[in-house]
């Protein structure tokens, strides 16, 4: 995964998916394709806005109020690849989270939907160890690319000088996007036929090309929130 950070905005996206789109992933001839997420998360700190980007035939941007996370900052500190961090904890989306943020990097962003700390969230995990966001390094996009791979990445949409929406994206609400996703998942073949242009093409639905079944998600990252008694 990749967290792209600007002065007031960020995008959390799949780095593996970007490499695949650019034909830079170099998959093994014997291994199945690695599953990648098609969902991106956009966060605008100053405006307190959060968008989910997902392509369901059409590119959609679903707007919602940025989640308010009640962080408890502790005095514990640690270093991740030389980046000084401080510990914070919270209960969010059904899980107890431990996060390490960098006070010297004044960005309120973090991986997935984790945000709102006085410094970039470098590392985060839930208390059961089911979900882990592990720090692997920082690249400066202002550094001129030198290799062919770096130049290909630099020309990609996500690596532009500003964080902006895809040109053809359609704005919608989270509720409407959820309904559209549910309709697709109930009848994928019927949804594809209804959405595709009537140009004689044949729509086929079959086994997963990734080698991994996606019909059931046994442990989703977002769990039901506990209700206060």
mmCIF file of N, CA and C in Angstrom, residues 97-202:
data_model
loop_
_atom_site.group_PDB
_atom_site.id
_atom_site.type_symbol
_atom_site.label_atom_id
_atom_site.label_comp_id
_atom_site.label_asym_id
_atom_site.label_seq_id
_atom_site.Cartn_x
_atom_site.Cartn_y
_atom_site.Cartn_z
ATOM 1 N N UNK A 97 -7.021 0.317 18.582
ATOM 2 C CA UNK A 97 -5.853 0.596 17.747
ATOM 3 C C UNK A 97 -4.694 1.152 18.572
ATOM 4 N N UNK A 98 -3.493 0.766 18.196
ATOM 5 C CA UNK A 98 -2.255 1.372 18.689
ATOM 6 C C UNK A 98 -1.564 1.994 17.478
ATOM 7 N N UNK A 99 -1.267 3.270 17.566
ATOM 8 C CA UNK A 99 -0.630 3.975 16.450
ATOM 9 C C UNK A 99 0.632 4.687 16.923
ATOM 10 N N UNK A 100 1.592 4.776 16.026
ATOM 11 C CA UNK A 100 2.832 5.519 16.284
ATOM 12 C C UNK A 100 2.916 6.643 15.254
ATOM 13 N N UNK A 101 2.951 7.880 15.738
ATOM 14 C CA UNK A 101 2.971 9.039 14.845
ATOM 15 C C UNK A 101 4.265 9.833 15.033
ATOM 16 N N UNK A 102 4.638 10.560 13.976
ATOM 17 C CA UNK A 102 5.894 11.309 13.974
ATOM 18 C C UNK A 102 5.627 12.796 14.189
ATOM 19 N N UNK A 103 5.885 13.338 15.383
ATOM 20 C CA UNK A 103 5.644 14.764 15.643
ATOM 21 C C UNK A 103 6.450 15.679 14.727
ATOM 22 N N UNK A 104 7.587 15.207 14.219
ATOM 23 C CA UNK A 104 8.431 16.035 13.357
ATOM 24 C C UNK A 104 7.918 16.086 11.913
ATOM 25 N N UNK A 105 6.917 15.270 11.586
ATOM 26 C CA UNK A 105 6.312 15.283 10.251
ATOM 27 C C UNK A 105 4.878 15.787 10.414
ATOM 28 N N UNK A 106 4.655 17.099 10.278
ATOM 29 C CA UNK A 106 3.379 17.720 10.651
ATOM 30 C C UNK A 106 2.238 17.476 9.652
ATOM 31 N N UNK A 107 1.894 16.214 9.450
ATOM 32 C CA UNK A 107 0.770 15.842 8.602
ATOM 33 C C UNK A 107 -0.235 15.077 9.458
ATOM 34 N N UNK A 108 -1.530 15.334 9.246
ATOM 35 C CA UNK A 108 -2.555 14.679 10.057
ATOM 36 C C UNK A 108 -3.023 13.354 9.464
ATOM 37 N N UNK A 109 -2.384 12.909 8.404
ATOM 38 C CA UNK A 109 -2.838 11.724 7.689
ATOM 39 C C UNK A 109 -2.233 10.445 8.271
ATOM 40 N N UNK A 110 -2.741 9.317 7.741
ATOM 41 C CA UNK A 110 -2.240 8.012 8.115
ATOM 42 C C UNK A 110 -2.788 6.970 7.171
ATOM 43 N N UNK A 111 -2.424 5.714 7.367
ATOM 44 C CA UNK A 111 -2.938 4.656 6.496
ATOM 45 C C UNK A 111 -4.428 4.437 6.693
ATOM 46 N N UNK A 112 -5.083 3.957 5.630
ATOM 47 C CA UNK A 112 -6.511 3.628 5.661
ATOM 48 C C UNK A 112 -7.318 4.854 6.108
ATOM 49 N N UNK A 113 -8.143 4.735 7.146
ATOM 50 C CA UNK A 113 -8.960 5.842 7.641
ATOM 51 C C UNK A 113 -8.416 6.429 8.932
ATOM 52 N N UNK A 114 -7.201 6.014 9.304
ATOM 53 C CA UNK A 114 -6.597 6.522 10.528
ATOM 54 C C UNK A 114 -5.987 7.895 10.264
ATOM 55 N N UNK A 115 -6.382 8.891 11.035
ATOM 56 C CA UNK A 115 -5.890 10.251 10.843
ATOM 57 C C UNK A 115 -6.158 11.062 12.106
ATOM 58 N N UNK A 116 -5.790 12.352 12.060
ATOM 59 C CA UNK A 116 -6.148 13.268 13.128
ATOM 60 C C UNK A 116 -5.158 13.410 14.263
ATOM 61 N N UNK A 117 -3.963 12.822 14.141
ATOM 62 C CA UNK A 117 -2.940 12.996 15.167
ATOM 63 C C UNK A 117 -2.010 14.142 14.774
ATOM 64 N N UNK A 118 -1.312 14.764 15.724
ATOM 65 C CA UNK A 118 -0.404 15.888 15.411
ATOM 66 C C UNK A 118 0.915 15.416 14.831
ATOM 67 N N UNK A 119 0.831 14.639 13.780
ATOM 68 C CA UNK A 119 2.009 14.092 13.120
ATOM 69 C C UNK A 119 1.605 12.903 12.279
ATOM 70 N N UNK A 120 2.382 12.614 11.253
ATOM 71 C CA UNK A 120 2.089 11.522 10.333
ATOM 72 C C UNK A 120 2.084 10.178 11.065
ATOM 73 N N UNK A 121 1.026 9.375 10.850
ATOM 74 C CA UNK A 121 0.962 8.036 11.448
ATOM 75 C C UNK A 121 1.878 7.115 10.644
ATOM 76 N N UNK A 122 2.915 6.630 11.297
ATOM 77 C CA UNK A 122 3.941 5.820 10.654
ATOM 78 C C UNK A 122 3.617 4.329 10.716
ATOM 79 N N UNK A 123 3.119 3.897 11.860
ATOM 80 C CA UNK A 123 2.874 2.473 12.093
ATOM 81 C C UNK A 123 1.598 2.344 12.918
ATOM 82 N N UNK A 124 0.777 1.324 12.624
ATOM 83 C CA UNK A 124 -0.470 1.145 13.368
ATOM 84 C C UNK A 124 -0.910 -0.309 13.302
ATOM 85 N N UNK A 125 -1.587 -0.748 14.356
ATOM 86 C CA UNK A 125 -2.080 -2.124 14.406
ATOM 87 C C UNK A 125 -3.171 -2.217 15.471
ATOM 88 N N UNK A 126 -4.034 -3.242 15.335
ATOM 89 C CA UNK A 126 -5.051 -3.434 16.364
ATOM 90 C C UNK A 126 -4.492 -4.323 17.466
ATOM 91 N N UNK A 127 -5.160 -4.317 18.633
ATOM 92 C CA UNK A 127 -4.599 -4.997 19.798
ATOM 93 C C UNK A 127 -4.599 -6.511 19.669
ATOM 94 N N UNK A 128 -5.354 -7.073 18.705
ATOM 95 C CA UNK A 128 -5.352 -8.513 18.485
ATOM 96 C C UNK A 128 -4.308 -8.945 17.454
ATOM 97 N N UNK A 129 -3.707 -7.977 16.787
ATOM 98 C CA UNK A 129 -2.714 -8.296 15.769
ATOM 99 C C UNK A 129 -3.303 -8.793 14.470
ATOM 100 N N UNK A 130 -4.610 -8.567 14.259
ATOM 101 C CA UNK A 130 -5.254 -8.991 13.012
ATOM 102 C C UNK A 130 -4.916 -8.062 11.852
ATOM 103 N N UNK A 131 -4.811 -6.767 12.145
ATOM 104 C CA UNK A 131 -4.555 -5.763 11.107
ATOM 105 C C UNK A 131 -3.287 -5.000 11.476
ATOM 106 N N UNK A 132 -2.340 -4.925 10.527
ATOM 107 C CA UNK A 132 -1.091 -4.221 10.785
ATOM 108 C C UNK A 132 -0.733 -3.332 9.596
ATOM 109 N N UNK A 133 -0.445 -2.085 9.870
ATOM 110 C CA UNK A 133 0.110 -1.171 8.872
ATOM 111 C C UNK A 133 1.554 -0.918 9.285
ATOM 112 N N UNK A 134 2.490 -1.500 8.549
ATOM 113 C CA UNK A 134 3.893 -1.448 8.931
ATOM 114 C C UNK A 134 4.673 -0.506 8.012
ATOM 115 N N UNK A 135 5.463 0.329 8.608
ATOM 116 C CA UNK A 135 6.238 1.345 7.899
ATOM 117 C C UNK A 135 7.352 0.702 7.072
ATOM 118 N N UNK A 136 7.467 1.116 5.812
ATOM 119 C CA UNK A 136 8.527 0.553 4.961
ATOM 120 C C UNK A 136 9.436 1.625 4.374
ATOM 121 N N UNK A 137 9.137 2.897 4.598
ATOM 122 C CA UNK A 137 10.030 3.945 4.106
ATOM 123 C C UNK A 137 9.288 5.135 3.544
ATOM 124 N N UNK A 138 10.026 6.203 3.277
ATOM 125 C CA UNK A 138 9.478 7.449 2.742
ATOM 126 C C UNK A 138 10.261 7.837 1.497
ATOM 127 N N UNK A 139 9.545 8.200 0.437
ATOM 128 C CA UNK A 139 10.158 8.725 -0.783
ATOM 129 C C UNK A 139 9.684 10.154 -1.006
ATOM 130 N N UNK A 140 10.600 11.008 -1.445
ATOM 131 C CA UNK A 140 10.267 12.393 -1.762
ATOM 132 C C UNK A 140 9.923 12.483 -3.242
ATOM 133 N N UNK A 141 8.670 12.832 -3.556
ATOM 134 C CA UNK A 141 8.250 12.878 -4.954
ATOM 135 C C UNK A 141 8.835 14.073 -5.699
ATOM 136 N N UNK A 142 9.451 15.012 -4.967
ATOM 137 C CA UNK A 142 10.104 16.147 -5.628
ATOM 138 C C UNK A 142 11.480 15.770 -6.179
ATOM 139 N N UNK A 143 11.987 14.608 -5.781
ATOM 140 C CA UNK A 143 13.288 14.161 -6.267
ATOM 141 C C UNK A 143 13.167 13.712 -7.721
ATOM 142 N N UNK A 144 13.967 14.240 -8.624
ATOM 143 C CA UNK A 144 13.873 13.867 -10.041
ATOM 144 C C UNK A 144 14.086 12.368 -10.241
ATOM 145 N N UNK A 145 13.234 11.706 -11.031
ATOM 146 C CA UNK A 145 13.395 10.268 -11.278
ATOM 147 C C UNK A 145 14.627 10.004 -12.136
ATOM 148 N N UNK A 146 15.271 8.885 -11.898
ATOM 149 C CA UNK A 146 16.477 8.537 -12.656
ATOM 150 C C UNK A 146 16.306 7.233 -13.428
ATOM 151 N N UNK A 147 15.716 6.210 -12.814
ATOM 152 C CA UNK A 147 15.550 4.930 -13.495
ATOM 153 C C UNK A 147 14.287 4.939 -14.355
ATOM 154 N N UNK A 148 14.198 3.971 -15.260
ATOM 155 C CA UNK A 148 13.020 3.856 -16.131
ATOM 156 C C UNK A 148 11.761 3.612 -15.308
ATOM 157 N N UNK A 149 11.883 2.800 -14.256
ATOM 158 C CA UNK A 149 10.723 2.528 -13.405
ATOM 159 C C UNK A 149 10.274 3.782 -12.678
ATOM 160 N N UNK A 150 11.217 4.552 -12.153
ATOM 161 C CA UNK A 150 10.869 5.796 -11.465
ATOM 162 C C UNK A 150 10.210 6.789 -12.408
ATOM 163 N N UNK A 151 10.673 6.843 -13.654
ATOM 164 C CA UNK A 151 10.080 7.760 -14.626
ATOM 165 C C UNK A 151 8.658 7.345 -14.979
ATOM 166 N N UNK A 152 8.417 6.029 -15.088
ATOM 167 C CA UNK A 152 7.063 5.540 -15.357
ATOM 168 C C UNK A 152 6.130 5.892 -14.203
ATOM 169 N N UNK A 153 6.615 5.716 -12.983
ATOM 170 C CA UNK A 153 5.808 6.048 -11.814
ATOM 171 C C UNK A 153 5.544 7.550 -11.737
ATOM 172 N N UNK A 154 6.555 8.347 -12.052
ATOM 173 C CA UNK A 154 6.411 9.798 -11.974
ATOM 174 C C UNK A 154 5.332 10.320 -12.920
ATOM 175 N N UNK A 155 5.101 9.604 -14.017
ATOM 176 C CA UNK A 155 4.098 10.026 -14.993
ATOM 177 C C UNK A 155 2.694 9.532 -14.639
ATOM 178 N N UNK A 156 2.584 8.698 -13.609
ATOM 179 C CA UNK A 156 1.287 8.139 -13.226
ATOM 180 C C UNK A 156 0.432 9.187 -12.533
ATOM 181 N N UNK A 157 -0.881 9.027 -12.626
ATOM 182 C CA UNK A 157 -1.845 9.978 -12.066
ATOM 183 C C UNK A 157 -1.562 10.299 -10.598
ATOM 184 N N UNK A 158 -1.277 9.291 -9.793
ATOM 185 C CA UNK A 158 -1.118 9.501 -8.356
ATOM 186 C C UNK A 158 0.144 10.288 -8.003
ATOM 187 N N UNK A 159 1.080 10.368 -8.935
ATOM 188 C CA UNK A 159 2.362 11.007 -8.644
ATOM 189 C C UNK A 159 2.434 12.439 -9.188
ATOM 190 N N UNK A 160 1.278 13.023 -9.477
ATOM 191 C CA UNK A 160 1.240 14.386 -9.997
ATOM 192 C C UNK A 160 1.600 15.411 -8.931
ATOM 193 N N UNK A 161 1.723 16.688 -9.322
ATOM 194 C CA UNK A 161 2.123 17.738 -8.382
ATOM 195 C C UNK A 161 1.044 18.089 -7.366
ATOM 196 N N UNK A 162 -0.217 17.724 -7.651
ATOM 197 C CA UNK A 162 -1.310 18.013 -6.725
ATOM 198 C C UNK A 162 -2.178 16.768 -6.541
ATOM 199 N N UNK A 163 -2.830 16.705 -5.400
ATOM 200 C CA UNK A 163 -3.763 15.617 -5.131
ATOM 201 C C UNK A 163 -5.140 16.050 -5.608
ATOM 202 N N UNK A 164 -5.676 15.352 -6.588
ATOM 203 C CA UNK A 164 -6.958 15.733 -7.171
ATOM 204 C C UNK A 164 -7.734 14.494 -7.577
ATOM 205 N N UNK A 165 -9.030 14.678 -7.855
ATOM 206 C CA UNK A 165 -9.891 13.574 -8.234
ATOM 207 C C UNK A 165 -9.612 13.145 -9.677
ATOM 208 N N UNK A 166 -9.922 11.886 -10.013
ATOM 209 C CA UNK A 166 -9.869 11.478 -11.418
ATOM 210 C C UNK A 166 -10.812 12.333 -12.249
ATOM 211 N N UNK A 167 -10.436 12.638 -13.484
ATOM 212 C CA UNK A 167 -11.197 13.578 -14.304
ATOM 213 C C UNK A 167 -12.639 13.145 -14.535
ATOM 214 N N UNK A 168 -12.883 11.855 -14.731
ATOM 215 C CA UNK A 168 -14.223 11.376 -15.072
ATOM 216 C C UNK A 168 -14.992 10.835 -13.876
ATOM 217 N N UNK A 169 -14.523 11.107 -12.664
ATOM 218 C CA UNK A 169 -15.179 10.564 -11.474
ATOM 219 C C UNK A 169 -16.534 11.217 -11.243
ATOM 220 N N UNK A 170 -17.475 10.418 -10.798
ATOM 221 C CA UNK A 170 -18.826 10.883 -10.509
ATOM 222 C C UNK A 170 -19.013 10.984 -9.001
ATOM 223 N N UNK A 171 -19.414 12.172 -8.528
ATOM 224 C CA UNK A 171 -19.615 12.357 -7.094
ATOM 225 C C UNK A 171 -20.910 11.696 -6.651
ATOM 226 N N UNK A 172 -20.872 11.030 -5.508
ATOM 227 C CA UNK A 172 -22.046 10.377 -4.963
ATOM 228 C C UNK A 172 -21.935 10.370 -3.446
ATOM 229 N N UNK A 173 -22.895 9.732 -2.779
ATOM 230 C CA UNK A 173 -22.834 9.601 -1.324
ATOM 231 C C UNK A 173 -22.369 8.201 -0.957
ATOM 232 N N UNK A 174 -21.893 8.038 0.259
ATOM 233 C CA UNK A 174 -21.448 6.718 0.719
ATOM 234 C C UNK A 174 -22.612 5.734 0.717
ATOM 235 N N UNK A 175 -23.795 6.198 1.121
ATOM 236 C CA UNK A 175 -24.966 5.315 1.155
ATOM 237 C C UNK A 175 -25.309 4.806 -0.238
ATOM 238 N N UNK A 176 -25.282 5.696 -1.234
ATOM 239 C CA UNK A 176 -25.599 5.281 -2.604
ATOM 240 C C UNK A 176 -24.535 4.344 -3.162
ATOM 241 N N UNK A 177 -23.264 4.601 -2.828
ATOM 242 C CA UNK A 177 -22.195 3.717 -3.297
ATOM 243 C C UNK A 177 -22.322 2.339 -2.656
ATOM 244 N N UNK A 178 -22.682 2.300 -1.380
ATOM 245 C CA UNK A 178 -22.888 1.018 -0.696
ATOM 246 C C UNK A 178 -24.019 0.232 -1.346
ATOM 247 N N UNK A 179 -25.114 0.922 -1.713
ATOM 248 C CA UNK A 179 -26.247 0.259 -2.366
ATOM 249 C C UNK A 179 -25.831 -0.298 -3.730
ATOM 250 N N UNK A 180 -25.045 0.483 -4.473
ATOM 251 C CA UNK A 180 -24.577 0.034 -5.778
ATOM 252 C C UNK A 180 -23.686 -1.196 -5.647
ATOM 253 N N UNK A 181 -22.819 -1.191 -4.651
ATOM 254 C CA UNK A 181 -21.935 -2.326 -4.417
ATOM 255 C C UNK A 181 -22.738 -3.569 -4.038
ATOM 256 N N UNK A 182 -23.757 -3.394 -3.191
ATOM 257 C CA UNK A 182 -24.609 -4.521 -2.785
ATOM 258 C C UNK A 182 -25.353 -5.099 -3.983
ATOM 259 N N UNK A 183 -25.843 -4.224 -4.873
ATOM 260 C CA UNK A 183 -26.535 -4.687 -6.076
ATOM 261 C C UNK A 183 -25.602 -5.506 -6.955
ATOM 262 N N UNK A 184 -24.387 -5.044 -7.126
ATOM 263 C CA UNK A 184 -23.397 -5.779 -7.922
ATOM 264 C C UNK A 184 -23.077 -7.130 -7.300
ATOM 265 N N UNK A 185 -22.892 -7.157 -5.979
ATOM 266 C CA UNK A 185 -22.498 -8.397 -5.316
ATOM 267 C C UNK A 185 -23.630 -9.432 -5.282
ATOM 268 N N UNK A 186 -24.886 -8.965 -5.283
ATOM 269 C CA UNK A 186 -26.021 -9.897 -5.292
ATOM 270 C C UNK A 186 -26.136 -10.635 -6.612
ATOM 271 N N UNK A 187 -25.901 -9.928 -7.710
ATOM 272 C CA UNK A 187 -26.036 -10.529 -9.036
ATOM 273 C C UNK A 187 -24.962 -9.949 -9.964
ATOM 274 N N UNK A 188 -23.708 -10.408 -9.829
ATOM 275 C CA UNK A 188 -22.606 -9.837 -10.620
ATOM 276 C C UNK A 188 -22.840 -9.929 -12.123
ATOM 277 N N UNK A 189 -23.359 -11.070 -12.605
ATOM 278 C CA UNK A 189 -23.564 -11.239 -14.034
ATOM 279 C C UNK A 189 -24.654 -10.318 -14.551
ATOM 280 N N UNK A 190 -25.785 -10.265 -13.837
ATOM 281 C CA UNK A 190 -26.867 -9.376 -14.250
ATOM 282 C C UNK A 190 -26.463 -7.921 -14.196
ATOM 283 N N UNK A 191 -25.667 -7.566 -13.180
ATOM 284 C CA UNK A 191 -25.208 -6.178 -13.048
ATOM 285 C C UNK A 191 -24.295 -5.812 -14.200
ATOM 286 N N UNK A 192 -23.378 -6.719 -14.556
ATOM 287 C CA UNK A 192 -22.445 -6.457 -15.650
ATOM 288 C C UNK A 192 -23.189 -6.315 -16.972
ATOM 289 N N UNK A 193 -24.182 -7.184 -17.211
ATOM 290 C CA UNK A 193 -24.951 -7.117 -18.461
ATOM 291 C C UNK A 193 -25.746 -5.821 -18.548
ATOM 292 N N UNK A 194 -26.341 -5.414 -17.410
ATOM 293 C CA UNK A 194 -27.152 -4.199 -17.407
ATOM 294 C C UNK A 194 -26.297 -2.952 -17.570
ATOM 295 N N UNK A 195 -25.047 -3.014 -17.107
ATOM 296 C CA UNK A 195 -24.173 -1.841 -17.138
ATOM 297 C C UNK A 195 -23.373 -1.723 -18.415
ATOM 298 N N UNK A 196 -23.167 -2.857 -19.114
ATOM 299 C CA UNK A 196 -22.322 -2.843 -20.311
ATOM 300 C C UNK A 196 -23.116 -2.340 -21.508
ATOM 301 N N UNK A 197 -22.466 -1.652 -22.438
ATOM 302 C CA UNK A 197 -23.154 -1.209 -23.651
ATOM 303 C C UNK A 197 -23.581 -2.392 -24.507
ATOM 304 N N UNK A 198 -24.685 -2.251 -25.204
ATOM 305 C CA UNK A 198 -25.212 -3.330 -26.050
ATOM 306 C C UNK A 198 -24.495 -3.309 -27.398
ATOM 307 N N UNK A 199 -23.251 -3.799 -27.383
ATOM 308 C CA UNK A 199 -22.444 -3.760 -28.601
ATOM 309 C C UNK A 199 -22.043 -5.166 -29.060
ATOM 310 N N UNK A 200 -22.755 -6.177 -28.536
ATOM 311 C CA UNK A 200 -22.483 -7.536 -28.963
ATOM 312 C C UNK A 200 -21.408 -8.243 -28.171
ATOM 313 N N UNK A 201 -20.807 -7.533 -27.195
ATOM 314 C CA UNK A 201 -19.771 -8.187 -26.400
ATOM 315 C C UNK A 201 -20.394 -9.199 -25.445
ATOM 316 N N UNK A 202 -19.633 -10.230 -25.119
ATOM 317 C CA UNK A 202 -20.096 -11.271 -24.224
ATOM 318 C C UNK A 202 -19.442 -11.069 -22.859
#
